[in-house]
PDB file of C-alpha atoms in Angstrom:
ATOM      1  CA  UNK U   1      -6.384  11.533 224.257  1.00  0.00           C
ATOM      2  CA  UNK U   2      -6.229  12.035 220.517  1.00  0.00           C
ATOM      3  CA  UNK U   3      -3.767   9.968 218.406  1.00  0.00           C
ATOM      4  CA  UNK U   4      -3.162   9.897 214.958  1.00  0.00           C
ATOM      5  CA  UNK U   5      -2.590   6.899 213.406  1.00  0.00           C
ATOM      6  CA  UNK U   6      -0.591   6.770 209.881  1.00  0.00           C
ATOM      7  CA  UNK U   7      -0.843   3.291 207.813  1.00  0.00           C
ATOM      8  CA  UNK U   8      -1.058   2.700 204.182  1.00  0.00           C
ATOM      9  CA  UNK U   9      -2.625  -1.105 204.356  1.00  0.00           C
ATOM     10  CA  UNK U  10      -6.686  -0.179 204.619  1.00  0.00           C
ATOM     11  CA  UNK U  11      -7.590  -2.933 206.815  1.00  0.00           C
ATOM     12  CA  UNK U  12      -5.293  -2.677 209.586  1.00  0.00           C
ATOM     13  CA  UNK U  13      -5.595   1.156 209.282  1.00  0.00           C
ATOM     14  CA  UNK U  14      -9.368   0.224 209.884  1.00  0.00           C
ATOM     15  CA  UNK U  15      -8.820  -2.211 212.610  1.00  0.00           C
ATOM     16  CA  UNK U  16      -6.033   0.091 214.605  1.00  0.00           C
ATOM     17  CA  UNK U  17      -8.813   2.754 214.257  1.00  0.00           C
ATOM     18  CA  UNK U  18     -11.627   0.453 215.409  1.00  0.00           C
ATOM     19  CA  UNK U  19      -9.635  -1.016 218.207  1.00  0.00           C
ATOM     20  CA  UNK U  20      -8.414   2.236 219.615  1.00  0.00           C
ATOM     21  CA  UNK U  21     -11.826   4.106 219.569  1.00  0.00           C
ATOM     22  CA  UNK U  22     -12.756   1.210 221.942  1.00  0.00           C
ATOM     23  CA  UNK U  23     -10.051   2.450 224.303  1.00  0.00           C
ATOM     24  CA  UNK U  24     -11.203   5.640 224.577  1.00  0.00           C
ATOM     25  CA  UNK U  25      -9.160   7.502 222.053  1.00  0.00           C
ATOM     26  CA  UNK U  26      -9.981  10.267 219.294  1.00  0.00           C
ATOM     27  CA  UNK U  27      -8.168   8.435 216.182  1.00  0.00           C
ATOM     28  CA  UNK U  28      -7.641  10.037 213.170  1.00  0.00           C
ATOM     29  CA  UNK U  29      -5.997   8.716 210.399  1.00  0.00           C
ATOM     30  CA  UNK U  30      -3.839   9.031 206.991  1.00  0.00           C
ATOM     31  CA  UNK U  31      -2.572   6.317 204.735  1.00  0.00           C
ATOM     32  CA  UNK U  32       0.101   8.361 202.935  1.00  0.00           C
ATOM     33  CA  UNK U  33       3.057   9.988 204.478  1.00  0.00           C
ATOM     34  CA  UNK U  34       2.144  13.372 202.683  1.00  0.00           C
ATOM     35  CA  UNK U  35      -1.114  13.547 204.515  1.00  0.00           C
ATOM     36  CA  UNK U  36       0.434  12.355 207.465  1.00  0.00           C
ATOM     37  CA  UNK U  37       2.752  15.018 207.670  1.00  0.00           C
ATOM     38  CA  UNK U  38       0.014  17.746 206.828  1.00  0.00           C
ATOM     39  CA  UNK U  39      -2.068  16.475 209.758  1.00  0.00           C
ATOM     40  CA  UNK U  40       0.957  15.898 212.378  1.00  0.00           C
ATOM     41  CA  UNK U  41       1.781  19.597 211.444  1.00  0.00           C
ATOM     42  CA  UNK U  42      -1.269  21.211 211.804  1.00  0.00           C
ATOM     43  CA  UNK U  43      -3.137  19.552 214.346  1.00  0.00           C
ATOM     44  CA  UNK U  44      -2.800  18.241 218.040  1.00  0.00           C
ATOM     45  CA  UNK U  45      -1.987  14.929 218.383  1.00  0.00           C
ATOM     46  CA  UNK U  46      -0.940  13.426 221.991  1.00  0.00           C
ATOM     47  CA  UNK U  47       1.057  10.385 220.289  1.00  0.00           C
ATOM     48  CA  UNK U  48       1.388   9.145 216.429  1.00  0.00           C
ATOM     49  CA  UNK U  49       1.860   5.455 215.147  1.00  0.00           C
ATOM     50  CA  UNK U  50       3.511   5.611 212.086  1.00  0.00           C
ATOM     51  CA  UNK U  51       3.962   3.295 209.346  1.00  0.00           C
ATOM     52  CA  UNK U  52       7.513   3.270 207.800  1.00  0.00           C
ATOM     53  CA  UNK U  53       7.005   1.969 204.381  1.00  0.00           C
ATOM     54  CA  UNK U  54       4.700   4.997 203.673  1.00  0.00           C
ATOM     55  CA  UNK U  55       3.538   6.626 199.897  1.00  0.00           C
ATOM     56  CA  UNK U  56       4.664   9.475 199.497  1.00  0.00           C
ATOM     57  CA  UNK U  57       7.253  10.248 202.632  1.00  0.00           C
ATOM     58  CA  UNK U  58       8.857   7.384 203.767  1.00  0.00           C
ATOM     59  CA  UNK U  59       7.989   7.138 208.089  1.00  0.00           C
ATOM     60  CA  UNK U  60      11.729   7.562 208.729  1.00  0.00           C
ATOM     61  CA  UNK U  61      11.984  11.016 206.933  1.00  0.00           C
ATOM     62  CA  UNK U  62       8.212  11.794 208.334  1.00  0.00           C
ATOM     63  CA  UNK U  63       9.443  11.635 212.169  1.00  0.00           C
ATOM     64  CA  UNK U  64      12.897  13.530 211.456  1.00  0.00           C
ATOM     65  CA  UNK U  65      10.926  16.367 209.890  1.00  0.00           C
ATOM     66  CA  UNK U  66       8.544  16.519 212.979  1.00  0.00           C
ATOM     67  CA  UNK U  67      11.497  16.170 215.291  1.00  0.00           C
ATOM     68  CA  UNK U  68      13.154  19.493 213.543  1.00  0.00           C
ATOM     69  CA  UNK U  69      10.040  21.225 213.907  1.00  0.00           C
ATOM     70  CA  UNK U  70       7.433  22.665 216.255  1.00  0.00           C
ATOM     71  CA  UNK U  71       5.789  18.664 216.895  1.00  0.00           C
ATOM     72  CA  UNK U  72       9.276  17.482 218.025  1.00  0.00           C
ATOM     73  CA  UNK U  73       7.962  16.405 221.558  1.00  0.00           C
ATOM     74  CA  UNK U  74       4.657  14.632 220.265  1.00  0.00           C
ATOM     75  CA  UNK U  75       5.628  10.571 221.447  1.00  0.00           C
ATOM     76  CA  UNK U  76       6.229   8.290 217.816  1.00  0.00           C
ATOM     77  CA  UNK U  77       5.710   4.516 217.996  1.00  0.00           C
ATOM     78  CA  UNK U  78       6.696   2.904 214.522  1.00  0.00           C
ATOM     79  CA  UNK U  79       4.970   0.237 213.241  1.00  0.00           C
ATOM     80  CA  UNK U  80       6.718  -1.791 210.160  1.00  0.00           C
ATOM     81  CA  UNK U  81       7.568  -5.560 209.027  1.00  0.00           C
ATOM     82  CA  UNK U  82      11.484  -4.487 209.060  1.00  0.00           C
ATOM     83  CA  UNK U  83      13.244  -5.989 212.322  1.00  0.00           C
ATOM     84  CA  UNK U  84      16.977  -5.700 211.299  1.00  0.00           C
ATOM     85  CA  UNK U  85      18.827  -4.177 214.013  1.00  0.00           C
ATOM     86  CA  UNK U  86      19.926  -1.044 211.715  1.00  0.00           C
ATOM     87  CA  UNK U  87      15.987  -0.638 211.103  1.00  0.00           C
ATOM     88  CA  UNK U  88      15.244  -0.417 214.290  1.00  0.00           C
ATOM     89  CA  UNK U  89      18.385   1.861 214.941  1.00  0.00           C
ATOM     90  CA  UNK U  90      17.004   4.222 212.267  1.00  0.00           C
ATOM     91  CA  UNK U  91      13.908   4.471 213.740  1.00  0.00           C
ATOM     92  CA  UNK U  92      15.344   5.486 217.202  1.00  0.00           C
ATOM     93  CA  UNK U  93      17.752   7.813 215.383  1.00  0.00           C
ATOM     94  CA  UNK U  94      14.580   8.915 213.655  1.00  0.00           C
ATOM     95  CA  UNK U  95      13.342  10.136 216.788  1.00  0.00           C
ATOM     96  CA  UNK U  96      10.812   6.911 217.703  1.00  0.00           C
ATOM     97  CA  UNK U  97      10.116   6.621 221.146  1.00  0.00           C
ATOM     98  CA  UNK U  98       9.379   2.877 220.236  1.00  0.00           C
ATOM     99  CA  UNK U  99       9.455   0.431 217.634  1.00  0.00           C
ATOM    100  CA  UNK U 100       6.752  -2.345 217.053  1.00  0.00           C
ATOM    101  CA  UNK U 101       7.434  -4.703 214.365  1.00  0.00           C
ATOM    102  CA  UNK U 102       5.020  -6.946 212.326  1.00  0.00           C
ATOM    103  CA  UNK U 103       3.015  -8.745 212.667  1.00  0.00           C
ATOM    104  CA  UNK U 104       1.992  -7.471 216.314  1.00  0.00           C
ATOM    105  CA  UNK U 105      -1.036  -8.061 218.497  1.00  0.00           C
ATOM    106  CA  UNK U 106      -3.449  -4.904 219.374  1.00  0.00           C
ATOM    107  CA  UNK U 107      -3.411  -5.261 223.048  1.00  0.00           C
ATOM    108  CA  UNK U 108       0.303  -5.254 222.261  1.00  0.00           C
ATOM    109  CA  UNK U 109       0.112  -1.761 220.504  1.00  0.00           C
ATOM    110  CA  UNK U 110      -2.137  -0.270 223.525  1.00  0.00           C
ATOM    111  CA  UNK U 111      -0.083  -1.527 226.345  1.00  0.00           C
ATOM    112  CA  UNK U 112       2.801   0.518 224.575  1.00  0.00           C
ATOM    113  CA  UNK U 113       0.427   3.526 223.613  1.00  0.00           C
ATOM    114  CA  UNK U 114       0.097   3.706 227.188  1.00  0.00           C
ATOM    115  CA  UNK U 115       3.223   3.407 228.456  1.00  0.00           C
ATOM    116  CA  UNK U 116       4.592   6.110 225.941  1.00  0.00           C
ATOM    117  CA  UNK U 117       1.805   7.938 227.229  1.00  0.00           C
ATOM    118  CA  UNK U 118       2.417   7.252 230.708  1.00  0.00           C
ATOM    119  CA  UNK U 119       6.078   8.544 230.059  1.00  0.00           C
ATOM    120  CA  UNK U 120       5.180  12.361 228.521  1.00  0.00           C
ATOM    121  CA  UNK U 121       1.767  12.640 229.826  1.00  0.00           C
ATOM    122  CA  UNK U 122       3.057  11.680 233.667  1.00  0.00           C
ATOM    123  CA  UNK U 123       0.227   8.684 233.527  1.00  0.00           C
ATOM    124  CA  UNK U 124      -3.239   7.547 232.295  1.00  0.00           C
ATOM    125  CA  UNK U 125      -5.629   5.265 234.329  1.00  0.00           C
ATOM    126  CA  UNK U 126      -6.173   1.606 232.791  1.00  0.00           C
ATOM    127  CA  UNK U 127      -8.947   1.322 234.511  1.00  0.00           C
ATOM    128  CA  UNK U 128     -11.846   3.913 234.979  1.00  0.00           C
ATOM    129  CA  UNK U 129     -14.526   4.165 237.121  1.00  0.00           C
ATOM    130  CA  UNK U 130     -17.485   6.320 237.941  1.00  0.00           C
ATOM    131  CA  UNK U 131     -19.107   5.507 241.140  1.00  0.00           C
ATOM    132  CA  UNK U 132     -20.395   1.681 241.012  1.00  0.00           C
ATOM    133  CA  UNK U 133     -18.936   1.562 237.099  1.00  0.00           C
ATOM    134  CA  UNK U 134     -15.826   0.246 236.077  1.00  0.00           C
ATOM    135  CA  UNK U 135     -14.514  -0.093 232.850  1.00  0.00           C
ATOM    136  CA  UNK U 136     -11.295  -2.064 232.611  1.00  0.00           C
ATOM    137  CA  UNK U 137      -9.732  -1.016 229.494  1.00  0.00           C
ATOM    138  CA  UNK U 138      -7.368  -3.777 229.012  1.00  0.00           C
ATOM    139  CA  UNK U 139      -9.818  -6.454 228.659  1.00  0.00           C
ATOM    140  CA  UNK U 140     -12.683  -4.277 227.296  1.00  0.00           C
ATOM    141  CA  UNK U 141     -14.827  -5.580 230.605  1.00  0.00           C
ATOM    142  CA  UNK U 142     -17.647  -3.267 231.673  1.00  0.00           C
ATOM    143  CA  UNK U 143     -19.340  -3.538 235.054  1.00  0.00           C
ATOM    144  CA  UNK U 144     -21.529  -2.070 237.438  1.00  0.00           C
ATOM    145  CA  UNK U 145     -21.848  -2.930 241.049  1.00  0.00           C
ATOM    146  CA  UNK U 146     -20.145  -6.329 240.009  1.00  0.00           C
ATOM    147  CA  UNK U 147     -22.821  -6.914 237.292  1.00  0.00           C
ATOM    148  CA  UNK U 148     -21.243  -7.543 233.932  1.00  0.00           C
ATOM    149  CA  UNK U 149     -22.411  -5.633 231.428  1.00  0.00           C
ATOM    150  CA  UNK U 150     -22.385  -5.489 227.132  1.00  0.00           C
ATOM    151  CA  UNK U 151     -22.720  -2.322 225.500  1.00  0.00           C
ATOM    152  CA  UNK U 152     -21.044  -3.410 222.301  1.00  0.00           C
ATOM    153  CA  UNK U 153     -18.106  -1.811 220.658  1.00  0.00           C
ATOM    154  CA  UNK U 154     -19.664   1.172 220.038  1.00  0.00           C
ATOM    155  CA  UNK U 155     -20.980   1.761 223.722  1.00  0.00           C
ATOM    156  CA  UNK U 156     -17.141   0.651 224.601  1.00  0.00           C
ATOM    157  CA  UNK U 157     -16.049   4.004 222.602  1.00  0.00           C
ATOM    158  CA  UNK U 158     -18.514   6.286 224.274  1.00  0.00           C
ATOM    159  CA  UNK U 159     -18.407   4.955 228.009  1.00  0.00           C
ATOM    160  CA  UNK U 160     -14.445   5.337 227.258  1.00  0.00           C
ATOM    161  CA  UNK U 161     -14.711   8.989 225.955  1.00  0.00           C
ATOM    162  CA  UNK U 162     -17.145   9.649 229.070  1.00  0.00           C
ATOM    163  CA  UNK U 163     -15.514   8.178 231.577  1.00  0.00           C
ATOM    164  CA  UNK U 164     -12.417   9.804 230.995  1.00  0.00           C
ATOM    165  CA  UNK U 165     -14.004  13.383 231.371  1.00  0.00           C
ATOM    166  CA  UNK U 166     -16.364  12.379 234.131  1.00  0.00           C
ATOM    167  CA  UNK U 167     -17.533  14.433 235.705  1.00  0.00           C
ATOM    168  CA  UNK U 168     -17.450  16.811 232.947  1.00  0.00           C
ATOM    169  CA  UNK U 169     -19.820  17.312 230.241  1.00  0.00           C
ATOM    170  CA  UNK U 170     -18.689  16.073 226.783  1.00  0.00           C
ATOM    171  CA  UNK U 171     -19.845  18.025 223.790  1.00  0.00           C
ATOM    172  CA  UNK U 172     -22.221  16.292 221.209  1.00  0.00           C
ATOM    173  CA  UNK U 173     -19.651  17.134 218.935  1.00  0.00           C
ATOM    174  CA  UNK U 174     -16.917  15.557 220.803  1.00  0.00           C
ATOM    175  CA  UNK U 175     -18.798  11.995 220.822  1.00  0.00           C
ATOM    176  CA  UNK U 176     -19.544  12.207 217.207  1.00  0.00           C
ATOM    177  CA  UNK U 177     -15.546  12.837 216.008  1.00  0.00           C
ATOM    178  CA  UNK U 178     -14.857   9.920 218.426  1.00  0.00           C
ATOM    179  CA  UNK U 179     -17.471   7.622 216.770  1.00  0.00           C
ATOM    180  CA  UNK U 180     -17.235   8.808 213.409  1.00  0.00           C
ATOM    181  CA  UNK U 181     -14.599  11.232 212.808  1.00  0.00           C
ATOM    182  CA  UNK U 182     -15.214  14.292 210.695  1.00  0.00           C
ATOM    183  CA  UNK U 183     -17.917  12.443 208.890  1.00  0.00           C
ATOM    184  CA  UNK U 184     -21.111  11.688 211.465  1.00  0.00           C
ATOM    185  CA  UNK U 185     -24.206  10.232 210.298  1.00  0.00           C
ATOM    186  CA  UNK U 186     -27.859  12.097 210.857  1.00  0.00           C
ATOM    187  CA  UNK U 187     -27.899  13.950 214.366  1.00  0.00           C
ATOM    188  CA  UNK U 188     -30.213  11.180 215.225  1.00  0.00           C
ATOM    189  CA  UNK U 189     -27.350   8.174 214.940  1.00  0.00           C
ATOM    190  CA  UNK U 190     -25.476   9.616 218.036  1.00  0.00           C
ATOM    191  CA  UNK U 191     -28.831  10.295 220.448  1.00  0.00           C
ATOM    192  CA  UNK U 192     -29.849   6.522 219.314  1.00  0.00           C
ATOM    193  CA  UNK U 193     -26.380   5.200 220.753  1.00  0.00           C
ATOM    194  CA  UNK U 194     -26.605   6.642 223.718  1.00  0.00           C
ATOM    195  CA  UNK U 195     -30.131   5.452 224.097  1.00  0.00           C
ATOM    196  CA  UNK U 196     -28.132   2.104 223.957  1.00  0.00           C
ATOM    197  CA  UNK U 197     -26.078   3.331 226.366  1.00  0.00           C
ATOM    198  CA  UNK U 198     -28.314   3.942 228.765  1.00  0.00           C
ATOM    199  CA  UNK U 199     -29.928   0.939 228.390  1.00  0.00           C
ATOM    200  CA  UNK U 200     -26.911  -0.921 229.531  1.00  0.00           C
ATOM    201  CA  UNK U 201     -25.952   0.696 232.064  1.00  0.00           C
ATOM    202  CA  UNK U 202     -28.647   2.792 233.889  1.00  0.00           C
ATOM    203  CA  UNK U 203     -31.654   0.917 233.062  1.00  0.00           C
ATOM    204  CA  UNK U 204     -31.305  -1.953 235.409  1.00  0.00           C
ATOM    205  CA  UNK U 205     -29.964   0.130 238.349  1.00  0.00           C
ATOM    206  CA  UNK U 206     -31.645   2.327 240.856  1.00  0.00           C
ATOM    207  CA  UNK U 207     -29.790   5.037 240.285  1.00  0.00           C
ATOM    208  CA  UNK U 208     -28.611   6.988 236.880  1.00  0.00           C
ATOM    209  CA  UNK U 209     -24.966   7.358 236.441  1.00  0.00           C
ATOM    210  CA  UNK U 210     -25.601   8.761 232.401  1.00  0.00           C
ATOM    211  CA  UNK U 211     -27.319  12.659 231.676  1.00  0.00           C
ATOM    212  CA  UNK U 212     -28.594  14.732 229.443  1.00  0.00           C
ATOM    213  CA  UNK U 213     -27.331  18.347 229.389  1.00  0.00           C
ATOM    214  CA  UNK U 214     -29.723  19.091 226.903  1.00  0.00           C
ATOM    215  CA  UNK U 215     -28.245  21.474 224.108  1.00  0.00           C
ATOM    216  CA  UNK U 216     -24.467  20.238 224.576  1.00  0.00           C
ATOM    217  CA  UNK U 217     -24.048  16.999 224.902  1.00  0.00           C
ATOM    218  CA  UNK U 218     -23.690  14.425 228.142  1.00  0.00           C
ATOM    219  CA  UNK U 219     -22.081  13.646 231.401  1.00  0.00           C
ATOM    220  CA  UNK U 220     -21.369  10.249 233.357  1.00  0.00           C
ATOM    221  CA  UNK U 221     -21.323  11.455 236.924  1.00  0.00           C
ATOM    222  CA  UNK U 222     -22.765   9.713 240.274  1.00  0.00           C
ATOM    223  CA  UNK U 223     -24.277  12.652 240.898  1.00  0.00           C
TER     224      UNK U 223
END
């Protein structure tokens, strides 16, 4: 699932993005309605959370102009510190499909992400599992034939972006815009995470749940 998420204040722009990477979403972002707009526009999105007091285009005027245009079925939650009844009645009239005022806790935010989700997308699993693995993505808990396990917040956003596909093979490519966006570090960075990976949670099992299709990228299969 690929959301874009559109906040002007840097540091929860960085933790939204940080936070839903670990649930196994692509996130890009913007932090001014103009480039908001440009990427809402132009690219695929399967939900945006958008800011309302926005640079540049306002999030109320933002939504309205995707709503009159070809994105007027991509899901909208709102994020902003306005609760007055008319502000949230703007933002429904806006064309929101839900309205989260601040300040708001992040398992908050992804329990709605998902049930927007849920609502257009006709369901996503909360919890995934491949074979003996389960990731539960509520809590962030990783485990393998009941073993807890710790792969650290950047294992969290690959096992997430691999489980979901299992058992399909996931492009190098694919992993790095997940980590990274469209800036990754040196083609090592992404082979050393996995490494990681692996470490957590195929090294103290009998059997390997994590491969190497070499040339393309990876799969997490019991197979």
């Amino acid at each position: 699932m690929r959301l874009l998420v559109i906040e002007d204040n840097a540091d929860m722009l960085a933790n939204l993005v940080d936070y839903l990477g670990m649930k196994g979403y692509v996130v890009d972002c913007a932090a001014d309605g103009l480039t908001g707009l440009h990427l809402a526009a132009t690219q695929h999105y399967d939900l945006i959370v958008l800011d309302v007091m926005l640079p540049g285009v306002d999030g109320f005027s933002l939504c309205e102009r995707l709503r009159s245009g070809e994105r007027k079925h991509v899901p909208v939650i709102m994020l902003t510190a306005r609760d007055a009844l008319n502000d949230r009645l703007q933002g429904f009239h806006s064309g929101a499909d839900d309205y989260l005022t601040k300040p708001f806790a992040l398992p908050e935010l992804a329990a709605r992400i998902e049930a927007v989700l849920k609502r257009s997308h006709g369901g996503m699993r909360r919890d995934l599992c491949v074979g003996d693995l389960r990731y539960d993505l509520d809590t962030l808990e990783v485990s393998r034939a009941g073993q807890g396990l710790h792969p650290g917040p950047i294992g969290l956003k690959l096992l997430a972006v691999l489980m979901r596909r299992s058992p399909a093979v996931v492009p190098r490519e694919v992993l790095e815009e997940a980590l990274w966006g469209d800036n990754p570090p040196d083609s090592d960075a992404l082979r050393s995470h996995i490494h990681a990976l692996r470490q957590q949670i195929d090294k103290p099992f009998s059997r390997p749940l994590l491969h190497t299709v070499h040339g393309i990228g990876y799969r997490l299969a019991d197979t």
